[in-house]
Amino acid sequence: MKLHFIILFFVTLGAFSQNENSEDEVFLLSVVDKKPEYPGGISELFNFISDNINVLTNSKVDGGRIITSFIVNGDGVLSDIKIIKGLGLNIDNEIFRLLNSCNNWIPGEIGNEKVKVKYVLPINIPKINVIPNEEINPQLDTIFTEKEIDVMPIYNGGVNEFYNYVGKNFVVPDIEGLKGKIYASFVIEKDGTMDNFKIIRDEVGSGCSIEFIRVLKTCPKWTPAFKNGKPVRILYYMPISIQAGSDIKSSKDLVYFNISDLDANGIPEYTDGLEAFYSYIFDSLDKNKIKGFKKKLRIYMSILDNGTVYKVYIEDKISKEVSDEITRVLRQSAKWKPGFKYGINVNTIYGFQISIGY
């Protein structure tokens, strides 16, 4: 599908370290002597995105502005790519994927030295026509997203067992200092098999993305996704963390995301909102165990990918009895809508403040 983009203005962000022109320093566009450029100019970048974007045929994109940010490094490779404001999982991930493949920029310079420069790049996306899917034709090869189906695909034993399978079969190269994350996507077919494997982002290198795909290709079948009572194809995303000398694990015991790492609309939500969450805490605390206690607390808790509260950490020093009572109440709370990253539910560290006094 050919999309036409409107070129907008550039907004730049940056930070300065105290060491002059250090390797980790990121400069403002306005202070560099030579600005980084995409070969042929920004219009060519938009042409590249337009020519290569792959939007699911049944996806609805009303049109609007996507705000992206990234760093153009001294070697012309983009890093720290982020979707600051998006239009939806499908189109946002496509923009991310395409920017991640643009590694041939002409870097910025100060004097004759190549330096890192950070951009915030707005892109206008036109409205994309939708193919109605009220009646699904089984002969169509439409690939759906999570929001468009009735029943999610199920791996035998659950998603954590899927992560465990990858962890047990992934061979980590014995390279000192090897560490990072790999993000992949694939399609779960109507018969439960997996194909169309793609690496969205590889922060590790050293052949780990190839190993990741190799393992994914050996995975047992899933129970497929369903829409209108019929099995359908679905696009699925999966991140893993890798560190030399360690097994690959994406289980709830090791992999957590901060709020800032999640998708734009991927922050965990309590069933009836935060006000209901606070009311639940006050109503559920045993008044005898916290009698005389009065303090404003900073609390962190891990919300698992199934929406349950797993671990609780209270930053402030309080008595064990009060701490245990607060922990009990939080762990027994109703399930949350979990956080999600690249379209899949993930384990999240969630922090909040609350004043308790009796």
Coordinates of C-alpha atoms in Angstrom, one line a residue:
M1 CA 0.0 0.0 0.0
K2 CA 1.5 3.4 -1.1
L3 CA 1.1 6.0 1.6
H4 CA 1.7 9.7 1.2
F5 CA 3.3 11.5 4.1
I6 CA 3.3 15.2 4.9
I7 CA 6.7 16.6 5.9
L8 CA 6.4 18.4 9.2
F9 CA 8.8 20.5 11.3
F10 CA 11.6 18.9 13.4
V11 CA 11.8 19.2 17.1
T12 CA 15.0 18.4 18.7
L13 CA 15.8 17.1 22.2
G14 CA 19.3 16.5 23.7
A15 CA 21.5 16.3 26.7
F16 CA 25.0 17.5 27.4
S17 CA 27.5 15.7 29.4
Q18 CA 30.2 17.6 31.3
N19 CA 33.0 16.1 29.2
E20 CA 33.5 17.8 25.9
N21 CA 32.4 15.7 22.9
S22 CA 32.4 12.4 24.9
E23 CA 31.3 9.3 23.1
D24 CA 28.1 9.1 25.1
E25 CA 27.1 12.8 24.6
V26 CA 24.0 13.5 22.6
F27 CA 23.7 16.9 21.0
L28 CA 20.9 19.3 20.0
L29 CA 20.3 19.7 16.3
S30 CA 20.7 23.4 16.7
V31 CA 24.2 23.3 18.0
V32 CA 25.9 21.0 15.5
D33 CA 27.9 22.4 12.6
K34 CA 26.6 19.8 10.2
K35 CA 23.2 18.3 10.7
P36 CA 22.7 14.6 10.1
E37 CA 20.9 13.7 6.9
Y38 CA 19.0 10.8 5.4
P39 CA 20.5 10.1 1.9
G40 CA 18.4 12.2 -0.5
G41 CA 16.8 14.2 2.3
I42 CA 13.8 13.6 4.6
S43 CA 11.5 13.4 1.6
E44 CA 13.4 10.3 0.6
L45 CA 13.0 8.8 4.1
F46 CA 9.2 9.3 3.8
N47 CA 9.3 7.7 0.4
F48 CA 11.1 4.7 1.8
I49 CA 8.5 4.4 4.6
S50 CA 5.7 4.8 2.1
D51 CA 7.1 2.2 -0.3
N52 CA 7.9 -0.4 2.4
I53 CA 5.1 -0.1 5.0
N54 CA 3.0 -3.2 5.5
V55 CA -0.4 -2.5 7.0
L56 CA -2.7 -5.4 7.8
T57 CA -5.5 -5.2 5.3
N58 CA -8.3 -5.4 7.9
S59 CA -6.7 -2.7 10.2
K60 CA -8.4 0.6 10.7
V61 CA -6.2 3.6 10.7
D62 CA -8.1 6.9 11.0
G63 CA -5.1 8.9 10.1
G64 CA -3.2 11.5 12.2
R65 CA 0.2 12.2 13.5
I66 CA 2.8 9.8 14.8
I67 CA 5.6 11.3 16.9
T68 CA 8.9 9.4 16.9
S69 CA 12.3 10.1 18.4
F70 CA 15.7 8.5 17.7
I71 CA 19.4 9.2 17.9
V72 CA 21.5 9.4 14.8
N73 CA 24.9 7.9 15.9
G74 CA 28.3 8.8 14.6
D75 CA 28.2 5.8 12.2
G76 CA 24.9 6.7 10.7
V77 CA 23.0 4.0 12.6
L78 CA 19.8 4.9 14.4
S79 CA 19.3 3.9 18.1
D80 CA 16.9 4.6 21.0
I81 CA 14.0 4.6 18.6
K82 CA 10.7 5.4 20.4
I83 CA 7.1 6.0 19.5
I84 CA 6.2 9.0 21.7
K85 CA 2.7 9.3 20.4
G86 CA 1.2 6.6 18.2
L87 CA -2.0 5.8 16.3
G88 CA -2.3 2.1 17.2
L89 CA -0.2 -1.0 17.6
N90 CA -0.1 -2.1 13.9
I91 CA 0.9 1.2 12.3
D92 CA 3.2 2.2 15.2
N93 CA 5.2 -1.1 15.0
E94 CA 5.5 -0.7 11.3
I95 CA 7.0 2.8 11.7
F96 CA 9.3 1.4 14.4
R97 CA 10.4 -1.5 12.2
L98 CA 11.1 0.7 9.2
L99 CA 13.1 3.4 11.2
N100 CA 15.1 0.5 12.8
S101 CA 16.1 -0.6 9.3
C102 CA 17.3 2.9 8.3
N103 CA 21.0 2.6 9.2
N104 CA 22.6 4.6 6.4
W105 CA 22.3 8.2 7.6
I106 CA 25.0 10.8 7.1
P107 CA 25.9 11.6 10.7
G108 CA 26.0 15.1 12.2
E109 CA 29.3 16.8 12.9
I110 CA 30.9 19.4 15.3
G111 CA 34.0 20.6 13.7
N112 CA 35.3 17.6 11.8
E113 CA 34.1 15.1 14.5
K114 CA 31.1 12.9 14.0
V115 CA 28.6 13.2 16.9
K116 CA 25.3 11.8 18.2
V117 CA 22.2 13.9 17.5
K118 CA 18.7 13.3 18.8
Y119 CA 15.6 14.0 16.7
V120 CA 11.9 14.1 17.4
L121 CA 10.3 13.4 14.1
P122 CA 6.6 13.9 13.5
I123 CA 5.0 12.0 10.6
N124 CA 1.4 12.5 9.3
I125 CA -0.3 9.3 8.4
P126 CA -3.3 9.4 6.0
K127 CA -6.5 7.6 6.6
I128 CA -6.3 4.0 5.4
N129 CA -9.4 2.3 4.0
V130 CA -10.7 -0.7 5.8
I131 CA -11.8 -4.0 4.3
P132 CA -14.9 -5.0 6.3
N133 CA -14.6 -8.3 8.2
E134 CA -18.0 -8.8 9.7
E135 CA -18.2 -12.1 7.8
I136 CA -14.8 -13.8 7.6
N137 CA -14.1 -15.7 4.5
P138 CA -12.0 -18.7 5.5
Q139 CA -10.2 -18.5 2.2
L140 CA -8.8 -15.1 3.0
D141 CA -5.3 -15.0 4.4
T142 CA -5.9 -11.9 6.5
I143 CA -3.6 -11.5 9.5
F144 CA -5.3 -10.0 12.5
T145 CA -4.0 -8.2 15.6
E146 CA -4.9 -9.0 19.2
K147 CA -7.6 -6.3 19.4
E148 CA -9.4 -7.6 16.4
I149 CA -10.0 -11.2 17.5
D150 CA -12.4 -12.9 19.9
V151 CA -10.1 -15.5 21.4
M152 CA -6.3 -15.2 21.8
P153 CA -4.1 -18.1 20.7
I154 CA -3.0 -20.4 23.5
Y155 CA 0.3 -22.2 24.0
N156 CA 0.1 -25.5 25.7
G157 CA 0.9 -24.7 29.4
G158 CA 0.4 -20.9 28.9
V159 CA 2.6 -18.1 27.7
N160 CA 5.2 -18.5 30.5
E161 CA 5.7 -22.1 29.4
F162 CA 6.3 -20.7 25.9
Y163 CA 9.0 -18.4 27.3
N164 CA 10.5 -21.4 29.2
Y165 CA 10.7 -23.5 26.0
V166 CA 12.6 -20.7 24.3
G167 CA 14.9 -20.3 27.3
K168 CA 15.7 -24.0 27.5
N169 CA 16.6 -24.3 23.8
F170 CA 18.4 -21.0 23.2
V171 CA 22.2 -21.4 23.0
V172 CA 23.8 -18.2 24.3
P173 CA 27.2 -17.4 22.7
D174 CA 30.0 -17.4 25.3
I175 CA 31.1 -13.8 24.6
E176 CA 32.1 -11.6 27.5
G177 CA 29.8 -8.6 28.0
L178 CA 27.1 -9.9 25.8
K179 CA 23.8 -8.4 27.0
G180 CA 20.6 -6.9 25.7
K181 CA 17.2 -7.6 24.3
I182 CA 15.8 -9.0 21.0
Y183 CA 12.3 -8.3 19.8
A184 CA 10.7 -10.6 17.3
S185 CA 7.3 -11.0 15.6
F186 CA 5.7 -14.0 13.9
V187 CA 2.4 -15.2 12.7
I188 CA 0.4 -18.0 14.4
E189 CA -1.5 -19.7 11.6
K190 CA -5.0 -21.2 11.6
D191 CA -3.6 -24.7 12.4
G192 CA -1.4 -23.4 15.3
T193 CA 1.9 -23.4 13.5
M194 CA 4.2 -20.4 13.5
D195 CA 5.8 -18.7 10.5
N196 CA 6.6 -15.3 9.0
F197 CA 9.4 -14.7 11.6
K198 CA 10.9 -11.2 11.7
I199 CA 13.4 -9.6 14.0
I200 CA 12.1 -6.1 14.9
R201 CA 15.1 -5.1 16.9
D202 CA 18.3 -6.7 17.9
E203 CA 20.3 -5.1 20.7
V204 CA 22.6 -8.0 21.1
G205 CA 24.1 -9.1 17.8
S206 CA 26.7 -12.0 17.6
G207 CA 24.2 -14.2 15.8
C208 CA 21.6 -14.2 18.6
S209 CA 18.7 -13.1 16.4
I210 CA 19.4 -16.0 14.1
E211 CA 19.5 -18.3 17.1
F212 CA 16.2 -16.8 18.3
I213 CA 14.5 -17.5 15.0
R214 CA 15.9 -21.1 14.9
V215 CA 14.4 -21.8 18.3
L216 CA 11.0 -20.2 17.4
K217 CA 10.8 -22.5 14.3
T218 CA 11.1 -25.6 16.5
C219 CA 8.2 -24.6 18.8
P220 CA 5.2 -26.9 19.1
K221 CA 1.9 -25.9 17.8
W222 CA -0.4 -23.4 19.5
T223 CA -4.2 -23.5 19.8
P224 CA -5.0 -20.8 17.2
A225 CA -6.8 -17.5 17.6
F226 CA -10.5 -17.4 16.8
K227 CA -12.9 -14.8 15.3
N228 CA -16.6 -15.3 14.8
G229 CA -16.1 -18.9 15.8
K230 CA -13.5 -19.6 13.1
P231 CA -9.7 -20.0 13.4
V232 CA -7.7 -17.0 12.1
R233 CA -4.1 -15.9 11.6
I234 CA -2.7 -13.5 14.2
L235 CA 0.4 -11.4 14.4
Y236 CA 2.3 -12.0 17.7
Y237 CA 5.2 -10.2 19.3
M238 CA 7.9 -11.5 21.7
P239 CA 10.9 -9.9 23.5
I240 CA 13.6 -11.9 25.3
S241 CA 16.6 -10.7 27.4
I242 CA 20.0 -12.2 26.9
Q243 CA 23.2 -12.1 29.0
A244 CA 26.4 -14.0 28.6
G245 CA 26.9 -16.8 31.1
S246 CA 23.2 -17.0 31.9
D247 CA 20.3 -19.1 30.6
I248 CA 17.8 -17.2 28.5
K249 CA 14.7 -16.7 30.7
S250 CA 11.6 -14.6 30.1
S251 CA 9.7 -16.0 33.0
K252 CA 8.0 -13.9 35.7
D253 CA 11.0 -14.4 38.0
L254 CA 13.4 -12.5 35.8
V255 CA 11.9 -10.2 33.2
Y256 CA 10.1 -7.0 34.2
F257 CA 9.4 -3.8 32.3
N258 CA 9.3 -0.3 33.7
I259 CA 6.3 1.9 32.9
S260 CA 8.5 3.9 30.5
D261 CA 9.3 0.8 28.5
L262 CA 5.7 -0.1 27.7
D263 CA 3.7 0.7 24.6
A264 CA 2.0 4.1 24.5
N265 CA -1.3 2.7 25.8
G266 CA 0.3 -0.3 27.6
I267 CA 0.3 0.9 31.2
P268 CA -1.4 -1.6 33.7
E269 CA -4.9 -0.6 34.8
Y270 CA -6.9 -1.6 37.9
T271 CA -10.3 -3.1 37.1
D272 CA -12.4 -0.1 38.0
G273 CA -9.7 2.6 38.0
L274 CA -7.2 4.0 40.5
E275 CA -9.9 5.4 42.8
A276 CA -11.4 2.0 43.2
F277 CA -8.0 0.6 43.8
Y278 CA -7.3 3.0 46.7
S279 CA -10.8 2.4 48.1
Y280 CA -10.1 -1.4 48.0
I281 CA -6.9 -0.8 50.0
F282 CA -8.5 1.3 52.7
D283 CA -11.5 -1.0 53.0
S284 CA -9.4 -4.2 53.2
L285 CA -6.7 -3.2 55.7
D286 CA -7.1 -4.8 59.1
K287 CA -7.6 -1.7 61.3
N288 CA -6.3 -3.5 64.4
K289 CA -2.9 -4.2 62.7
I290 CA -2.3 -0.7 61.6
K291 CA -3.9 1.2 64.5
G292 CA -2.0 4.4 65.2
F293 CA 0.0 4.2 61.9
K294 CA 0.0 7.4 59.8
K295 CA 2.4 7.9 56.9
K296 CA 2.6 8.6 53.2
L297 CA 4.2 5.6 51.5
R298 CA 5.9 4.9 48.2
I299 CA 5.1 1.4 47.1
Y300 CA 6.3 -0.7 44.1
M301 CA 4.6 -3.9 43.0
S302 CA 5.1 -6.3 40.2
I303 CA 2.1 -7.0 38.1
L304 CA 2.4 -10.2 36.1
D305 CA 1.4 -10.7 32.5
N306 CA -1.8 -12.4 33.8
G307 CA -2.8 -9.4 35.8
T308 CA -2.0 -10.7 39.3
V309 CA 0.1 -8.8 41.9
Y310 CA 3.2 -10.9 42.5
K311 CA 5.7 -9.0 44.7
V312 CA 5.4 -5.9 46.8
Y313 CA 8.2 -3.5 47.9
I314 CA 7.5 -0.6 50.3
E315 CA 10.3 2.0 50.0
D316 CA 9.8 3.5 53.4
K317 CA 10.9 2.0 56.7
I318 CA 7.8 0.7 58.6
S319 CA 7.1 -2.1 61.1
K320 CA 7.0 -5.6 59.8
E321 CA 3.4 -6.0 61.0
V322 CA 2.2 -3.0 58.9
S323 CA 4.3 -4.0 56.0
D324 CA 2.9 -7.6 56.0
E325 CA -0.7 -6.3 56.2
I326 CA -0.2 -3.9 53.2
T327 CA 1.5 -6.6 51.2
R328 CA -1.4 -9.1 52.0
V329 CA -4.0 -6.6 50.8
L330 CA -2.2 -5.7 47.6
R331 CA -1.5 -9.4 46.7
Q332 CA -5.1 -10.2 47.2
S333 CA -6.4 -7.4 45.0
A334 CA -8.5 -8.1 41.9
K335 CA -6.6 -8.8 38.7
W336 CA -5.3 -5.8 36.8
K337 CA -5.3 -5.3 33.1
P338 CA -1.6 -6.1 32.6
G339 CA 0.9 -3.9 30.9
F340 CA 1.9 -4.7 27.3
K341 CA 5.0 -4.2 25.1
Y342 CA 5.0 -4.7 21.4
G343 CA 1.4 -6.0 21.6
I344 CA 1.9 -8.8 24.2
N345 CA 1.2 -8.8 27.9
V346 CA 4.4 -8.4 30.0
N347 CA 5.4 -8.3 33.7
T348 CA 5.6 -4.7 34.9
I349 CA 7.0 -2.8 37.9
Y350 CA 4.2 -0.4 39.0
G351 CA 4.9 2.4 41.6
F352 CA 2.4 4.6 43.4
Q353 CA 2.1 6.8 46.5
I354 CA -0.6 6.5 49.2
S355 CA -1.3 8.1 52.5
I356 CA -2.4 5.7 55.2
G357 CA -3.5 6.9 58.6
Y358 CA -5.7 5.4 61.4

